[in-house]
Short mmCIF file of C-alpha atoms in Angstrom, two decimals:
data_model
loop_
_atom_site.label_atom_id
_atom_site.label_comp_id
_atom_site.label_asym_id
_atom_site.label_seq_id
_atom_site.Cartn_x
_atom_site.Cartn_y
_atom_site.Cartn_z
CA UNK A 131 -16.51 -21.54 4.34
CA UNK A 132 -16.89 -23.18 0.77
CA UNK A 133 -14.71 -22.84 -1.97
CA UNK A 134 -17.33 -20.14 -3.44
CA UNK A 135 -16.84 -17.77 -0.91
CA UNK A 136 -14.60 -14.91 -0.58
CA UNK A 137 -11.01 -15.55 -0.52
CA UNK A 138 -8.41 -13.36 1.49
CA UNK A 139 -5.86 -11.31 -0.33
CA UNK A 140 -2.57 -11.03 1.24
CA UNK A 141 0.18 -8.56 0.97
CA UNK A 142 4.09 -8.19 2.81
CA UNK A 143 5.40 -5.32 4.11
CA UNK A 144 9.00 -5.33 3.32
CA UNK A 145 11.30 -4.35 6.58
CA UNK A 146 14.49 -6.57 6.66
CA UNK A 147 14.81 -5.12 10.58
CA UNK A 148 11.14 -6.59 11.20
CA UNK A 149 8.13 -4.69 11.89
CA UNK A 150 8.27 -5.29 16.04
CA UNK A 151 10.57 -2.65 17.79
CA UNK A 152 12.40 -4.91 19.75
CA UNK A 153 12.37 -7.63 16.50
CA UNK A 154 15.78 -6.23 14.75
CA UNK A 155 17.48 -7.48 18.06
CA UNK A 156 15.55 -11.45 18.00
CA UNK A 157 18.71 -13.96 17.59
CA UNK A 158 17.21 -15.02 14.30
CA UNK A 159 17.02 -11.47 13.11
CA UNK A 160 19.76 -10.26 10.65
CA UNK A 161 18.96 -5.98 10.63
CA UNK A 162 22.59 -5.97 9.20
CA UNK A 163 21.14 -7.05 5.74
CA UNK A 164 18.82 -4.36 5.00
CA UNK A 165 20.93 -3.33 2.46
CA UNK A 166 21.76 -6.91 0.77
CA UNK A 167 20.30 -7.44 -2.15
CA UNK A 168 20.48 -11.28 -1.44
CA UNK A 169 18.32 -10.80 1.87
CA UNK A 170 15.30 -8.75 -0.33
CA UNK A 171 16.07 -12.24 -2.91
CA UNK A 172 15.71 -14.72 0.12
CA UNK A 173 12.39 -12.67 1.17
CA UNK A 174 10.59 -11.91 -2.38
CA UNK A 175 11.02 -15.48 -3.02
CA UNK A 176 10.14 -16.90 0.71
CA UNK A 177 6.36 -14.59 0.01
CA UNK A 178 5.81 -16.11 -3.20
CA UNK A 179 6.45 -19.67 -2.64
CA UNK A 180 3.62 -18.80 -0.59
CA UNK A 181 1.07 -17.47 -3.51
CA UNK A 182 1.26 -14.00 -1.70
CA UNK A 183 -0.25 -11.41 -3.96
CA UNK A 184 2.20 -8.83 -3.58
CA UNK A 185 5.22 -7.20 -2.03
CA UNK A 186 5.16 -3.43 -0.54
CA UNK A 187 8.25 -0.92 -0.36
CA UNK A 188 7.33 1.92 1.89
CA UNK A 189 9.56 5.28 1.41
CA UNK A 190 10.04 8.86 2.55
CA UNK A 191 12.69 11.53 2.14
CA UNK A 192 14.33 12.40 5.22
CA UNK A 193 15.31 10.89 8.90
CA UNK A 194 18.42 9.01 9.18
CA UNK A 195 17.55 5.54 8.69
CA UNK A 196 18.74 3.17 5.66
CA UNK A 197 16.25 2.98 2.83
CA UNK A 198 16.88 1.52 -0.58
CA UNK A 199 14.95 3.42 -2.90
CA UNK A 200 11.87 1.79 -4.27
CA UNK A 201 11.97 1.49 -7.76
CA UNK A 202 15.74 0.04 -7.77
CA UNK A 203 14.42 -2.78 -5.75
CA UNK A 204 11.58 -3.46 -7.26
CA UNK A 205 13.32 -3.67 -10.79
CA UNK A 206 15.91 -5.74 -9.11
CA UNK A 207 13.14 -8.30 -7.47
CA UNK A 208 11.50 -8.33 -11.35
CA UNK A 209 13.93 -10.20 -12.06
CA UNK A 210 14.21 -12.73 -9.85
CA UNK A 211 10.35 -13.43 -9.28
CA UNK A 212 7.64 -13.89 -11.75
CA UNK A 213 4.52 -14.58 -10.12
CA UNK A 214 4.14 -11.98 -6.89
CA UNK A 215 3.24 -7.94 -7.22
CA UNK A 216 5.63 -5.31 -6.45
CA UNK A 217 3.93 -2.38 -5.13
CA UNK A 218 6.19 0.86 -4.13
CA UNK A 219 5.58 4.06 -2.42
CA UNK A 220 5.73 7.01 -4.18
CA UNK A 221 4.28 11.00 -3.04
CA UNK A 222 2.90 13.09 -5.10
CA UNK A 223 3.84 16.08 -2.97
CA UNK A 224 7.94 15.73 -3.57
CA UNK A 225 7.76 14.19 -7.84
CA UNK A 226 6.14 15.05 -11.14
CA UNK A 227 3.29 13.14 -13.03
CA UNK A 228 5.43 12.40 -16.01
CA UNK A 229 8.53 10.72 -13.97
CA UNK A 230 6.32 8.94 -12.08
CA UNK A 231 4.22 7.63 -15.09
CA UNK A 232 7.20 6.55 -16.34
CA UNK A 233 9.16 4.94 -14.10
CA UNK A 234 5.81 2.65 -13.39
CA UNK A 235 5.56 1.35 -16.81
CA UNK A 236 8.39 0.63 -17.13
CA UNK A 237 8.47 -1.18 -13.42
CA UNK A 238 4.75 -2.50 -15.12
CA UNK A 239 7.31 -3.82 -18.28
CA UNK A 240 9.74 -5.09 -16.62
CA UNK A 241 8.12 -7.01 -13.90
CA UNK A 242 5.16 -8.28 -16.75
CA UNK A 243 2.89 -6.54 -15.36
CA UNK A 244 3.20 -6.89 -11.53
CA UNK A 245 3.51 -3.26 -10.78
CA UNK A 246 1.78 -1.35 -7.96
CA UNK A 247 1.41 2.62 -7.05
CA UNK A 248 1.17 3.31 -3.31
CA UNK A 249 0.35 6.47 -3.42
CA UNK A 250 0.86 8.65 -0.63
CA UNK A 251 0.84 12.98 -0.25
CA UNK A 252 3.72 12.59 1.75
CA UNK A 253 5.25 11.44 5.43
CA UNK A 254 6.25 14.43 7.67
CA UNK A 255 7.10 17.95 7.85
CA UNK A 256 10.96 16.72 7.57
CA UNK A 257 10.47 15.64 3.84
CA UNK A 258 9.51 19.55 3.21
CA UNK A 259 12.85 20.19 4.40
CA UNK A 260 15.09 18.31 2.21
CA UNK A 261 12.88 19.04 -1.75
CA UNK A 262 12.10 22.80 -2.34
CA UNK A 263 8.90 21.70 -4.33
CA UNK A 264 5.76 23.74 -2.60
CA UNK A 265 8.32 25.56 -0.54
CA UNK A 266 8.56 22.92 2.06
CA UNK A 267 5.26 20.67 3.33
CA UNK A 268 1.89 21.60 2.13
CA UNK A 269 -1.34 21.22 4.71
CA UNK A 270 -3.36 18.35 4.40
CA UNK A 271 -6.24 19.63 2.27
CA UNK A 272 -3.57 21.16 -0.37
CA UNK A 273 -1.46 18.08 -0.17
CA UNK A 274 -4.57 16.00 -1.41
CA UNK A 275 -5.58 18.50 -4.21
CA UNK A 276 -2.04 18.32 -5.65
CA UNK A 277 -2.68 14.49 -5.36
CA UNK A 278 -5.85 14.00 -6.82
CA UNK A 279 -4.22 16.18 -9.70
CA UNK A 280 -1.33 14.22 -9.72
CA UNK A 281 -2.92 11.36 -10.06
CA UNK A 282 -5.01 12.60 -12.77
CA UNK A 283 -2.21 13.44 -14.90
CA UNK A 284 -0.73 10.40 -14.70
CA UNK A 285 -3.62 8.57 -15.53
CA UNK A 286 -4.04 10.45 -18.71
CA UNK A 287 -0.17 10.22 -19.32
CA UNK A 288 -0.95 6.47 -19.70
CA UNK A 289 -3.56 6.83 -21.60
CA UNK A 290 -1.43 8.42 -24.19
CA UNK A 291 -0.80 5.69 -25.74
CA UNK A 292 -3.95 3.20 -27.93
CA UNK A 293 -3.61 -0.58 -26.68
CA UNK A 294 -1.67 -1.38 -29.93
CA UNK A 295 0.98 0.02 -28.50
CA UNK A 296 1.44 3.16 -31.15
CA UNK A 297 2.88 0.47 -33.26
CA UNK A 298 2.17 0.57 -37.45
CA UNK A 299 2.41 -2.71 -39.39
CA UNK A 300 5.53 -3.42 -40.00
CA UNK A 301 6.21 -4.83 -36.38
CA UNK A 302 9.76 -6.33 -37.10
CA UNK A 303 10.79 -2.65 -37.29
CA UNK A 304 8.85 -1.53 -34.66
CA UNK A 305 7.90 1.71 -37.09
CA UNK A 306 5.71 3.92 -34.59
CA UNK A 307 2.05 4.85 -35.85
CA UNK A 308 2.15 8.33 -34.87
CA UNK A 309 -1.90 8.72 -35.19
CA UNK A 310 -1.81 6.59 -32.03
CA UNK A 311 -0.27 8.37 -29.67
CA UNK A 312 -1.48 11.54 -28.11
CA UNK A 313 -0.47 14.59 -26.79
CA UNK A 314 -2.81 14.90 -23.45
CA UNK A 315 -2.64 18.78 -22.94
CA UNK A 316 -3.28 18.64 -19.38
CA UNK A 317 -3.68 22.12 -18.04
CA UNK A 318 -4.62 22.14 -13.88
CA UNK A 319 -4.08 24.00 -10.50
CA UNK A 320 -1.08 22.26 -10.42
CA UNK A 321 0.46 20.73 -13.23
CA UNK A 322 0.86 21.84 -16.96
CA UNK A 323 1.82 18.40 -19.05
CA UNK A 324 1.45 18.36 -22.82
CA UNK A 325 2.47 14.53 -23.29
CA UNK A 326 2.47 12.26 -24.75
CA UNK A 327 4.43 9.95 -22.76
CA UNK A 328 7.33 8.17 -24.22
CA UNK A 329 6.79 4.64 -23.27
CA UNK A 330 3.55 2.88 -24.51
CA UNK A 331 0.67 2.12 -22.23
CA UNK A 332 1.25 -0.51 -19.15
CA UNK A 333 0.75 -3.98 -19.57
CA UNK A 334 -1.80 -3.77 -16.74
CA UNK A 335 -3.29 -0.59 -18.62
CA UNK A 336 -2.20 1.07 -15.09
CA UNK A 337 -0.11 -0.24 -12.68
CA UNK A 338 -2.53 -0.81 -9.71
CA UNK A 339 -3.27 1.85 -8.20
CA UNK A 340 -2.83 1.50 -3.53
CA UNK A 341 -3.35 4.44 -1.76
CA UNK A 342 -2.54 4.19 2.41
CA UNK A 343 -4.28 6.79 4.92
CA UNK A 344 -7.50 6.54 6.71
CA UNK A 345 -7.92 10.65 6.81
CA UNK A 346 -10.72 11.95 5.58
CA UNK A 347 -9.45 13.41 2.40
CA UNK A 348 -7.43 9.91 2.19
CA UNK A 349 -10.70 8.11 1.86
CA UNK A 350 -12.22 9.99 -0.62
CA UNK A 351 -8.82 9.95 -2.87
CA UNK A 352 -8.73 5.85 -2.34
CA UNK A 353 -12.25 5.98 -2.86
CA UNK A 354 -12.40 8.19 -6.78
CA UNK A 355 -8.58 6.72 -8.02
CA UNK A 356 -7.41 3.47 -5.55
CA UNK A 357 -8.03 -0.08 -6.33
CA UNK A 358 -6.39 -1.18 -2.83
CA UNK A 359 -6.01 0.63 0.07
CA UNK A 360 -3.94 0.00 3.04
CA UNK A 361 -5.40 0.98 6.42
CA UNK A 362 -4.84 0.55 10.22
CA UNK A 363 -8.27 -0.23 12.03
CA UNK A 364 -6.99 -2.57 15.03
CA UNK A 365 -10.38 -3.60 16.25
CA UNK A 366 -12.79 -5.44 13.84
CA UNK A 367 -15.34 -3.06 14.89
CA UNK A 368 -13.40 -0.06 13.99
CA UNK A 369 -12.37 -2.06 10.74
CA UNK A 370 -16.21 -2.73 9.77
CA UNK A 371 -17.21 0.85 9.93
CA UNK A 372 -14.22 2.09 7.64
CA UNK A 373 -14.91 -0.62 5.24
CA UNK A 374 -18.52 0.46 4.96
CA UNK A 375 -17.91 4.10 4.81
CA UNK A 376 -14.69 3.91 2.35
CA UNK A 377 -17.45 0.87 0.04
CA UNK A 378 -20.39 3.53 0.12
CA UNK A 379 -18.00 6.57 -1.24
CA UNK A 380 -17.39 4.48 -4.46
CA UNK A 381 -20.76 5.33 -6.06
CA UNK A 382 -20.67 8.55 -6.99
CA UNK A 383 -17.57 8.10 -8.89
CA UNK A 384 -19.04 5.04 -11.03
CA UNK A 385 -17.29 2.53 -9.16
CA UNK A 386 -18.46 -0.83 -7.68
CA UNK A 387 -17.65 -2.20 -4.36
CA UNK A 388 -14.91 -4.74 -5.21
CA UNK A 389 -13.00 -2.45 -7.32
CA UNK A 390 -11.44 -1.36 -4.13
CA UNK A 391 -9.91 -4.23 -1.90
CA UNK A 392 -9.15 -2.75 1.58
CA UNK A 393 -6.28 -4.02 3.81
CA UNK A 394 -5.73 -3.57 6.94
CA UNK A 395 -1.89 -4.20 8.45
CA UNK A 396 -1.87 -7.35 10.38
CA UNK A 397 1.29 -7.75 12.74
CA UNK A 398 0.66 -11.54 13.73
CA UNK A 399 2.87 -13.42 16.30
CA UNK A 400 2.37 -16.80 15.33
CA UNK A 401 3.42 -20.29 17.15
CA UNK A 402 2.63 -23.86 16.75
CA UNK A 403 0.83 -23.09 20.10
CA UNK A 404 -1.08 -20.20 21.70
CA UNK A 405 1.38 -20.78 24.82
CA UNK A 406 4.70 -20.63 21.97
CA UNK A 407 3.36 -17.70 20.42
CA UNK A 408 2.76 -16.14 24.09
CA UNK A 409 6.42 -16.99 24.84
CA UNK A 410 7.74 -15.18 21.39
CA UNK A 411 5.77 -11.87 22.49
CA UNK A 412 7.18 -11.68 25.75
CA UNK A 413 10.47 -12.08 24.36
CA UNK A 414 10.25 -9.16 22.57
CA UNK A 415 8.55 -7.25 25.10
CA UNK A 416 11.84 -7.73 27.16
CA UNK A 417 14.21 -6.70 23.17
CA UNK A 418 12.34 -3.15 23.57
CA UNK A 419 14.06 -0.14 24.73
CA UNK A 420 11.02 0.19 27.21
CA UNK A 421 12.33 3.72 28.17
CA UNK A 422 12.11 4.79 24.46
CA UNK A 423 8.93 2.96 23.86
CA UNK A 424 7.25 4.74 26.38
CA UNK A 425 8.53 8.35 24.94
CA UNK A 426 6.77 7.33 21.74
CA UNK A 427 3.93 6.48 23.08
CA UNK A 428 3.83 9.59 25.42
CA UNK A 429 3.34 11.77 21.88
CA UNK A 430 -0.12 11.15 21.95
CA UNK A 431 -0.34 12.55 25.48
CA UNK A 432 -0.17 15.40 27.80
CA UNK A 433 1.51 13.69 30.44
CA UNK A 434 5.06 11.57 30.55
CA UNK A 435 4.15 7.98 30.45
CA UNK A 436 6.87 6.84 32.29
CA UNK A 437 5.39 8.70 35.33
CA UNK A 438 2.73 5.63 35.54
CA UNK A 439 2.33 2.22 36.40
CA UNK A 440 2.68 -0.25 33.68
CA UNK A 441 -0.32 -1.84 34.31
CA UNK A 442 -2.53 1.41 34.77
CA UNK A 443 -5.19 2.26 32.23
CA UNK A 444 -3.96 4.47 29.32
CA UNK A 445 -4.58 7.91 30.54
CA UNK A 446 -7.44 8.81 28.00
CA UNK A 447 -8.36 12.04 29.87
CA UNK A 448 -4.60 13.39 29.09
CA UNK A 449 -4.61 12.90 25.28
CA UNK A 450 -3.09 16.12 23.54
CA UNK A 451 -5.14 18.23 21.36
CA UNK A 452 -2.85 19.58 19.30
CA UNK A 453 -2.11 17.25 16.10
CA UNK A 454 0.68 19.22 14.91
CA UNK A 455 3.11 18.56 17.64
CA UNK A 456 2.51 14.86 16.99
CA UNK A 457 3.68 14.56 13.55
CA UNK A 458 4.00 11.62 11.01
CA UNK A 459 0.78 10.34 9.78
CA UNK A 460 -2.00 12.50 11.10
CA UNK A 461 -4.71 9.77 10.67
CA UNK A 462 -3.08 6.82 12.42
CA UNK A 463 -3.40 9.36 15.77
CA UNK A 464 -7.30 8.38 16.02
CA UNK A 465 -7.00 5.06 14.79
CA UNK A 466 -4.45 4.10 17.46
CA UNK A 467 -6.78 6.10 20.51
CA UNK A 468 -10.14 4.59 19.01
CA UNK A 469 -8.39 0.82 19.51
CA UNK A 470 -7.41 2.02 23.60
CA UNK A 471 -10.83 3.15 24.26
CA UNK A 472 -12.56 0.23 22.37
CA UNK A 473 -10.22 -1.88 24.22
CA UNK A 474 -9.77 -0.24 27.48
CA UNK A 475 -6.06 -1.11 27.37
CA UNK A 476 -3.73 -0.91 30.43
CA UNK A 477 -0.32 0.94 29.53
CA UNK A 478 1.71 -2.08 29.06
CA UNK A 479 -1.18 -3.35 26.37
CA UNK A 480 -0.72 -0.15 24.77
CA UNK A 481 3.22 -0.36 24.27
CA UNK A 482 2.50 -3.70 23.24
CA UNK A 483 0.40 -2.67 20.56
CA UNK A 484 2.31 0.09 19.52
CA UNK A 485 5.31 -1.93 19.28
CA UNK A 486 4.31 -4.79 17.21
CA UNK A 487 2.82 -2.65 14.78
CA UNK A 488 2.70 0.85 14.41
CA UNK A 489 -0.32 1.70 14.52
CA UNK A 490 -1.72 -1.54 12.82
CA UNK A 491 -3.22 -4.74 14.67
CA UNK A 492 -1.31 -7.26 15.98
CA UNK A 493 -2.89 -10.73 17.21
CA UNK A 494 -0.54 -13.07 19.52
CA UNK A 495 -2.07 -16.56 18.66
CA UNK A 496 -1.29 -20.36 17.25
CA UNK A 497 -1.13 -20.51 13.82
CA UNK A 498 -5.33 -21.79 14.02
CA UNK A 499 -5.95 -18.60 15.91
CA UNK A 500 -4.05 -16.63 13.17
CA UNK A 501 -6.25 -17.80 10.74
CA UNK A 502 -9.60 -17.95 12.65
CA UNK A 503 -8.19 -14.27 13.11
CA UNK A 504 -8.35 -13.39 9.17
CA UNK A 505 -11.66 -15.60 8.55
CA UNK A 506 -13.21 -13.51 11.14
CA UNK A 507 -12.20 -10.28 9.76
CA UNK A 508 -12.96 -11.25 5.97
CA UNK A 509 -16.23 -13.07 6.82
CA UNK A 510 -17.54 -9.95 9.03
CA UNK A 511 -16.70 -7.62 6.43
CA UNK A 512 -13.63 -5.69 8.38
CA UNK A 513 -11.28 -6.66 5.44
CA UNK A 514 -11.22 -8.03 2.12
CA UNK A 515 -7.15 -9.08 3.01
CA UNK A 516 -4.30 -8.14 4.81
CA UNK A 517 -1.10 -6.25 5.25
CA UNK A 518 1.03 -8.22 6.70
CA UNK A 519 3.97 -7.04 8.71
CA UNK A 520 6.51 -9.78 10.29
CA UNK A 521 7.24 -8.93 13.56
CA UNK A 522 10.47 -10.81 12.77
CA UNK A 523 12.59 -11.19 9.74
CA UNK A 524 12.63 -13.75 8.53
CA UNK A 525 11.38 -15.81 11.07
CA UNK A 526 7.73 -14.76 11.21
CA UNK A 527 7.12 -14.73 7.31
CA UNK A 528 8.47 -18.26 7.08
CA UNK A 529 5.76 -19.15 10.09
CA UNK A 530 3.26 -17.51 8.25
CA UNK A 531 3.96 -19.44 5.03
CA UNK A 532 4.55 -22.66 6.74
CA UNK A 533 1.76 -22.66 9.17
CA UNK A 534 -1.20 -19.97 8.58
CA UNK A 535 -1.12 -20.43 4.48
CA UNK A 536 -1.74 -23.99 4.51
CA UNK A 537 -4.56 -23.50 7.35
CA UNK A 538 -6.36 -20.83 4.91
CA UNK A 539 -5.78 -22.81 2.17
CA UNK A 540 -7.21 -25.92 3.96
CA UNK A 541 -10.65 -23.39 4.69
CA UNK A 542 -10.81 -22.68 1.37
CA UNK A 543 -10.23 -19.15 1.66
CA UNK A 544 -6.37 -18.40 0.39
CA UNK A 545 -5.85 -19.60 -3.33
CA UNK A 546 -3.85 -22.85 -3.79
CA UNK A 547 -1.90 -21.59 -7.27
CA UNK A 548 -1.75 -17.74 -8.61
CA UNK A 549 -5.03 -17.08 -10.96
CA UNK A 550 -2.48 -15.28 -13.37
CA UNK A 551 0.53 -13.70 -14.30
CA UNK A 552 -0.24 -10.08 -13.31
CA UNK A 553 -0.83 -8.58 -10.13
CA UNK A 554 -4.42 -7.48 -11.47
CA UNK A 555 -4.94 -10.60 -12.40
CA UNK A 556 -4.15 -12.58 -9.00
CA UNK A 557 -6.13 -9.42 -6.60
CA UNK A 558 -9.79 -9.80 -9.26
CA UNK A 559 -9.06 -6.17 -10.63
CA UNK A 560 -10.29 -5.54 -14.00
CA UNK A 561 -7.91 -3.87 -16.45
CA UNK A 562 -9.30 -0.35 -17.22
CA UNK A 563 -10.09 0.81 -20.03
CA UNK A 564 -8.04 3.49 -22.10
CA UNK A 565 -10.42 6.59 -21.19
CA UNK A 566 -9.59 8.74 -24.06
CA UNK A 567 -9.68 5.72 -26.89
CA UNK A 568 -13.26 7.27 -27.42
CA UNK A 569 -12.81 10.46 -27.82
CA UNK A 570 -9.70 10.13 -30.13
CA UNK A 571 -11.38 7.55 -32.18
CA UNK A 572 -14.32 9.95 -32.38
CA UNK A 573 -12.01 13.33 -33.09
CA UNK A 574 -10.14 11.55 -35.79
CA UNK A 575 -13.30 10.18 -37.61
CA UNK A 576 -14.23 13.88 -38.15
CA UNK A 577 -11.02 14.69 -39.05
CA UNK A 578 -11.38 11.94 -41.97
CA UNK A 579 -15.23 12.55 -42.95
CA UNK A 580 -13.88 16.41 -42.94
CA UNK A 581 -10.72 15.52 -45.48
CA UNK A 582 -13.45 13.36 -48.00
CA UNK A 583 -15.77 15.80 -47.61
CA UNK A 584 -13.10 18.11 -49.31
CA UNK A 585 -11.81 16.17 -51.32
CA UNK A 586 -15.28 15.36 -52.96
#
């Protein structure tokens, strides 16, 4: 590929235990750190030596793992990085439009403008449980109204603000021109907001905007609001088709095809050697809790797993019917059966898969395979990057950084220095325009010809 040609986008998933089930128990793994401040340092740092384009904090509200909470982090990492995104996960079902708005810019401020919105309607029936909001967890379609609101709202609540920042002349002390900043009056289904909101507009205009679900509904929301979206296709055919349907959606809201950058999760087990990275996967085959494993993986299922042969096909005439005693995120379900009967995976491939990456892809290969893996994928128009989830931490990012970066770079398809400063800037995202500039321009030019008319 020449230097012309596309180039691959590449983001981390932040898990200090490692994304691999068996990985939090690797010898090199330290799972004790996931609360360490120093560790998230080590990793932030580790990614952007490496020109990654951003980092991602997933989140939810219940279960009884440890979680820092997003927008602590992030704030924290600011401050000790200046070059790669920082993208957290926030719902729309469990917060408001205004908290949200804010605590973005000011993540958008604080970080430059390197600020990202995952945007998700929420993670499980258990979050319901522990926030009153809706009365516990809305169903799907009313969960993605609320969001499409939600994100609506927030939109306009950044909009508040012109691009000079409400600021008069006298900048040394910072006197606020209140003729540029608006009240938004937002009146919906959901959500009453008058505005405005009281921090001026992003440096980014809006933080950008990542939405992660490969529903139905989730398509269309990525499709009308998301500039990135993170998916799980794990078979490049599977990966194609989404990327065509979720690129032909974008019409009929105005939108081109590359204001949306899709991303699939990549869980890569990478070695010097196909034979060392071969070695590594069966090594954490034998870290898993196989019993566990195969209770997971017996969700999708009428039947108990266990009850089989390792090597036996997947039992595709037993899959359960009934999505609601599955749980978690409803579209990763078909994703993960489309891969087994694209695949025709034995048991054993399937807890595999499911191990190394929930749901996602995961390619065992030398660090050339790795990256004839992405060139594939972003030649063949499967994926316009990655989301990248180290199997172990923080082994497998420093592989990746060591030995697939340089290998893209050398194909001229990763970037050899960050394009700019914000995370717009470095994923080819244009900064959007303040929508309601217009029509307040326009409303207060009557409001002037109206007073000389008057006055005349």
């Amino acid at each position: 590929m020449s230097g012309n040609e596309r180039k691959v986008h590449l983001n981390v998933f932040v898990r200090i235990a490692g994304h691999h089930a068996g990985g939090w128990k690797h010898p090199d793994a330290e799972p004790e750190r996931d609360l360490d401040i120093d560790k998230y340092v080590e990793l932030a740092q580790l990614a952007e030596s490496g020109l990654i384009d951003s980092l991602f904090m997933a989140d939810n509200y219940s279960g009884t793992g440890r979680r820092l909470e997003p927008f602590t982090l992030l704030s924290a990492l600011a401050a000790v990085t200046s070059r790669i995104g920082l993208i957290g996960t926030v719902s729309t079902t469990y917060n408001d439009p205004f908290h949200v708005a804010r605590k973005f810019a000011s993540l958008d401020y604080l970080s430059k403008g390197r600020a990202g919105w995952n945007i998700v309607t929420g993670h499980s029936p258990e979050d319901g449980n522990n926030i009153t909001k809706w009365g516990g967890y809305p169903e799907p379609s009313k969960r993605y109204e609320i969001g499409d609101e939600f994100v609506e709202v927030t939109k306009q609540l950044w909009d508040s603000w012109d691009e000079d920042e409400g600021r008069g002349a006298d900048e040394r002390n910072l006197k606020i021109n209140h003729t540029n900043i608006h009240e938004i009056d937002f009146k919906g289904s959901y959500y009453q907001v008058k505005g405005p909101l009281n921090i001026p507009r992003p440096p980014q205009g809006y933080p950008v905007l990542v939405q992660a679900g490969s529903s139905e509904s989730g398509k269309e929301l990525a499709a009308k609001h998301a500039e990135v979206i993170f998916t799980a296709q794990q078979t490049l055919g599977a990966a194609q088709e989404f990327y065509t349907d979720v690129k032909s959606r974008l019409a009929k809201y105005g939108r081109r095809t590359d204001e949306l950058l899709i991303m699939p999760g990549l869980g890569a087990i990478v070695g010097e050697t196909e034979a060392e990275a071969k070695d590594l996967e069966e090594e954490l085959f034998s870290l898993l809790n196989l019993k566990n494993s195969l209770k997971q993986a017996s969700r999708f299922f009428s039947v108990d797993l266990s009850e089989y042969d390792l090597d036996d096909p997947v039992p595709l005439d037993k899959v359960r019917l009934d999505d609601n005693r599955i749980g978690g995120i409803t579209s990763r379900r078909e994703v993960v059966l489309d891969a087994v009967r694209r695949e025709g995976m034995t048991i054993r491939q399937f807890v595999n898969r499911s191990a190394g990456g929930h749901g996602h892809v995961t390619y065992r290969g030398s660090y050339i395979q790795v990256a004839d893996f992405i060139e594939t994928w972003l030649r063949e128009r499967g994926a316009d990057g990655f989301n990248l989830l180290p199997q172990v931490v923080p082994y497998s990012m420093e592989t990746f950084v060591k030995k697939v970066i340089p290998e893209l770079q050398n194909r001229g398809i990763f970037r050899t220095e960050y394009e700019g400063t914000t995370l717009r800037e470095n994923l080819g995202l244009a900064r959007p325009e303040n929508r309601n500039r217009q029509i307040w321009t326009a409303r207060y030019q009557t409001v002037k010809e109206n007073i000389s008319e008057a006055v005349n």
